[in-house]
Amino acid sequence: METRPDWYSPGFLDRAFTLDLPDFAQEFLSLNQDYVRGYHAFTGLSDSDEIVRQRNLDAFARQWGLRFPC
């Protein structure tokens, strides 16, 4: 299992300064346990209806202020 560095680990801040804004946002959100739980819950859904899946994706994205590419 891969362990993720935390904000206080050596070198993390140097690496963070090299990220573009979307990558930094993803790194930030990946450290938020509520986001991670919600993401895993969303990706675990098996909606065969594309409209329902898109509606669920939109609701999840809106909660976190995200926009996903089309």
XYZ file of N, CA and C in Angstrom:
210
model
N 0.845 -1.180 0.000
C 0.000 0.000 0.000
C 0.890 1.243 0.000
N 0.586 2.150 -0.888
C 1.354 3.395 -0.980
C 0.937 4.340 0.138
N 1.904 4.929 0.799
C 1.587 5.929 1.817
C 1.757 7.306 1.200
N 0.830 8.175 1.492
C 0.864 9.533 0.948
C 1.579 10.434 1.939
N 2.399 11.350 1.438
C 3.047 12.299 2.350
C 2.018 13.277 2.910
N 2.286 13.752 4.091
C 1.402 14.789 4.617
C 2.046 16.147 4.387
N 1.300 17.191 4.712
C 1.755 18.557 4.439
C 3.038 18.904 5.188
N 3.340 18.176 6.248
C 4.487 18.518 7.083
C 5.708 17.649 6.797
N 5.602 16.695 5.878
C 6.744 15.828 5.604
C 7.827 16.611 4.856
N 9.086 16.225 5.044
C 10.187 16.927 4.371
C 10.022 16.879 2.846
N 10.201 17.994 2.209
C 10.129 18.066 0.761
C 8.735 18.244 0.187
N 7.704 18.087 1.002
C 6.348 18.183 0.461
C 6.069 19.588 -0.070
N 6.456 20.593 0.661
C 6.194 21.962 0.234
C 6.940 22.286 -1.067
N 8.173 21.811 -1.171
C 8.911 22.020 -2.424
C 8.178 21.383 -3.599
N 7.665 20.179 -3.400
C 6.920 19.494 -4.460
C 5.621 20.238 -4.758
N 4.954 20.728 -3.730
C 3.675 21.419 -3.914
C 3.844 22.659 -4.793
N 4.961 23.332 -4.677
C 5.193 24.532 -5.491
C 5.399 24.222 -6.971
N 5.665 22.958 -7.310
C 5.850 22.583 -8.712
C 4.540 22.176 -9.386
N 3.462 22.035 -8.619
C 2.188 21.572 -9.165
C 1.428 22.712 -9.835
N 0.704 22.391 -10.910
C -0.200 23.386 -11.469
C -1.472 23.403 -10.608
N -2.357 24.336 -10.855
C -3.522 24.504 -9.980
C -4.413 23.266 -9.895
N -4.770 22.613 -11.015
C -5.598 21.406 -10.889
C -4.898 20.291 -10.099
N -3.600 20.114 -10.315
C -2.878 19.088 -9.567
C -2.803 19.432 -8.082
N -2.609 20.707 -7.780
C -2.569 21.119 -6.376
C -3.926 20.892 -5.717
N -4.997 21.246 -6.423
C -6.342 21.035 -5.880
C -6.595 19.556 -5.622
N -6.177 18.698 -6.567
C -6.361 17.260 -6.385
C -5.560 16.754 -5.196
N -4.344 17.231 -5.050
C -3.513 16.834 -3.913
C -4.169 17.271 -2.607
N -4.661 18.493 -2.574
C -5.322 19.024 -1.384
C -6.556 18.190 -1.037
N -7.412 17.921 -2.039
C -8.626 17.155 -1.780
C -8.319 15.714 -1.381
N -7.262 15.151 -1.929
C -6.945 13.759 -1.609
C -6.533 13.581 -0.151
N -6.224 14.667 0.525
C -5.891 14.613 1.945
C -7.116 14.807 2.837
N -8.272 15.097 2.223
C -9.506 15.331 2.969
C -10.293 14.021 3.033
N -10.456 13.480 4.231
C -11.107 12.175 4.379
C -12.572 12.185 3.936
N -13.273 13.293 4.100
C -14.664 13.367 3.631
C -14.722 13.275 2.110
N -13.802 13.949 1.428
C -13.744 13.874 -0.026
C -13.423 12.450 -0.477
N -12.428 11.834 0.157
C -12.016 10.484 -0.218
C -13.171 9.503 -0.037
N -13.883 9.592 1.079
C -15.038 8.708 1.297
C -16.111 8.946 0.242
N -16.404 10.205 -0.054
C -17.407 10.526 -1.060
C -17.004 10.059 -2.439
N -15.730 10.199 -2.771
C -15.229 9.755 -4.074
C -15.361 8.244 -4.209
N -14.970 7.524 -3.161
C -15.080 6.068 -3.209
C -16.540 5.624 -3.268
N -17.410 6.333 -2.576
C -18.837 5.995 -2.644
C -19.369 6.240 -4.053
N -18.976 7.349 -4.673
C -19.442 7.661 -6.019
C -18.916 6.659 -7.032
N -17.634 6.348 -6.973
C -17.061 5.436 -7.961
C -17.538 4.010 -7.760
N -18.074 3.714 -6.586
C -18.602 2.373 -6.340
C -20.013 2.177 -6.842
N -20.674 3.251 -7.280
C -22.037 3.136 -7.791
C -22.021 2.438 -9.136
N -23.054 1.669 -9.387
C -23.124 0.958 -10.669
C -24.359 1.412 -11.444
N -24.450 2.701 -11.686
C -25.580 3.238 -12.447
C -25.438 2.860 -13.913
N -26.378 2.081 -14.398
C -26.350 1.736 -15.821
C -26.945 2.871 -16.650
N -27.705 3.727 -16.008
C -28.324 4.864 -16.682
C -27.331 6.033 -16.677
N -26.868 6.429 -17.854
C -25.861 7.490 -17.969
C -26.379 8.822 -17.425
N -27.659 9.094 -17.572
C -28.228 10.347 -17.065
C -28.148 10.383 -15.547
N -28.474 9.275 -14.898
C -28.399 9.207 -13.429
C -26.952 9.345 -12.983
N -26.039 8.671 -13.671
C -24.619 8.755 -13.317
C -24.115 10.195 -13.445
N -24.493 10.873 -14.517
C -24.061 12.255 -14.712
C -24.640 13.162 -13.631
N -25.879 12.938 -13.260
C -26.511 13.728 -12.201
C -25.779 13.518 -10.872
N -25.410 12.270 -10.577
C -24.653 11.989 -9.349
C -23.269 12.630 -9.393
N -22.624 12.582 -10.550
C -21.317 13.216 -10.707
C -21.426 14.727 -10.516
N -22.441 15.319 -11.098
C -22.643 16.766 -10.949
C -22.859 17.153 -9.491
N -23.646 16.365 -8.770
C -23.907 16.656 -7.357
C -22.623 16.528 -6.537
N -21.846 15.486 -6.799
C -20.584 15.307 -6.085
C -19.620 16.453 -6.385
N -19.501 16.802 -7.650
C -18.593 17.882 -8.056
C -19.004 19.215 -7.448
N -20.291 19.511 -7.456
C -20.785 20.778 -6.922
C -20.477 20.904 -5.431
N -20.587 19.801 -4.716
C -20.309 19.803 -3.275
C -18.875 20.248 -2.987
N -17.946 19.923 -3.894
C -16.532 20.213 -3.681
C -16.032 21.346 -4.554
N -16.916 21.991 -5.307
C -16.517 23.098 -6.156
C -15.675 22.667 -7.342
N -15.982 21.488 -7.880
C -15.185 20.927 -8.973
C -15.913 21.007 -10.297
N -15.118 20.967 -11.353
C -15.638 20.811 -12.716
C -14.833 19.702 -13.363
N -15.519 18.699 -13.865
C -14.850 17.599 -14.525
C -14.898 17.813 -16.030
N -13.828 17.430 -16.730
C -13.854 17.581 -18.199
C -14.923 16.689 -18.817
N -15.422 17.137 -19.947
C -16.454 16.372 -20.645
C -15.867 15.156 -21.300
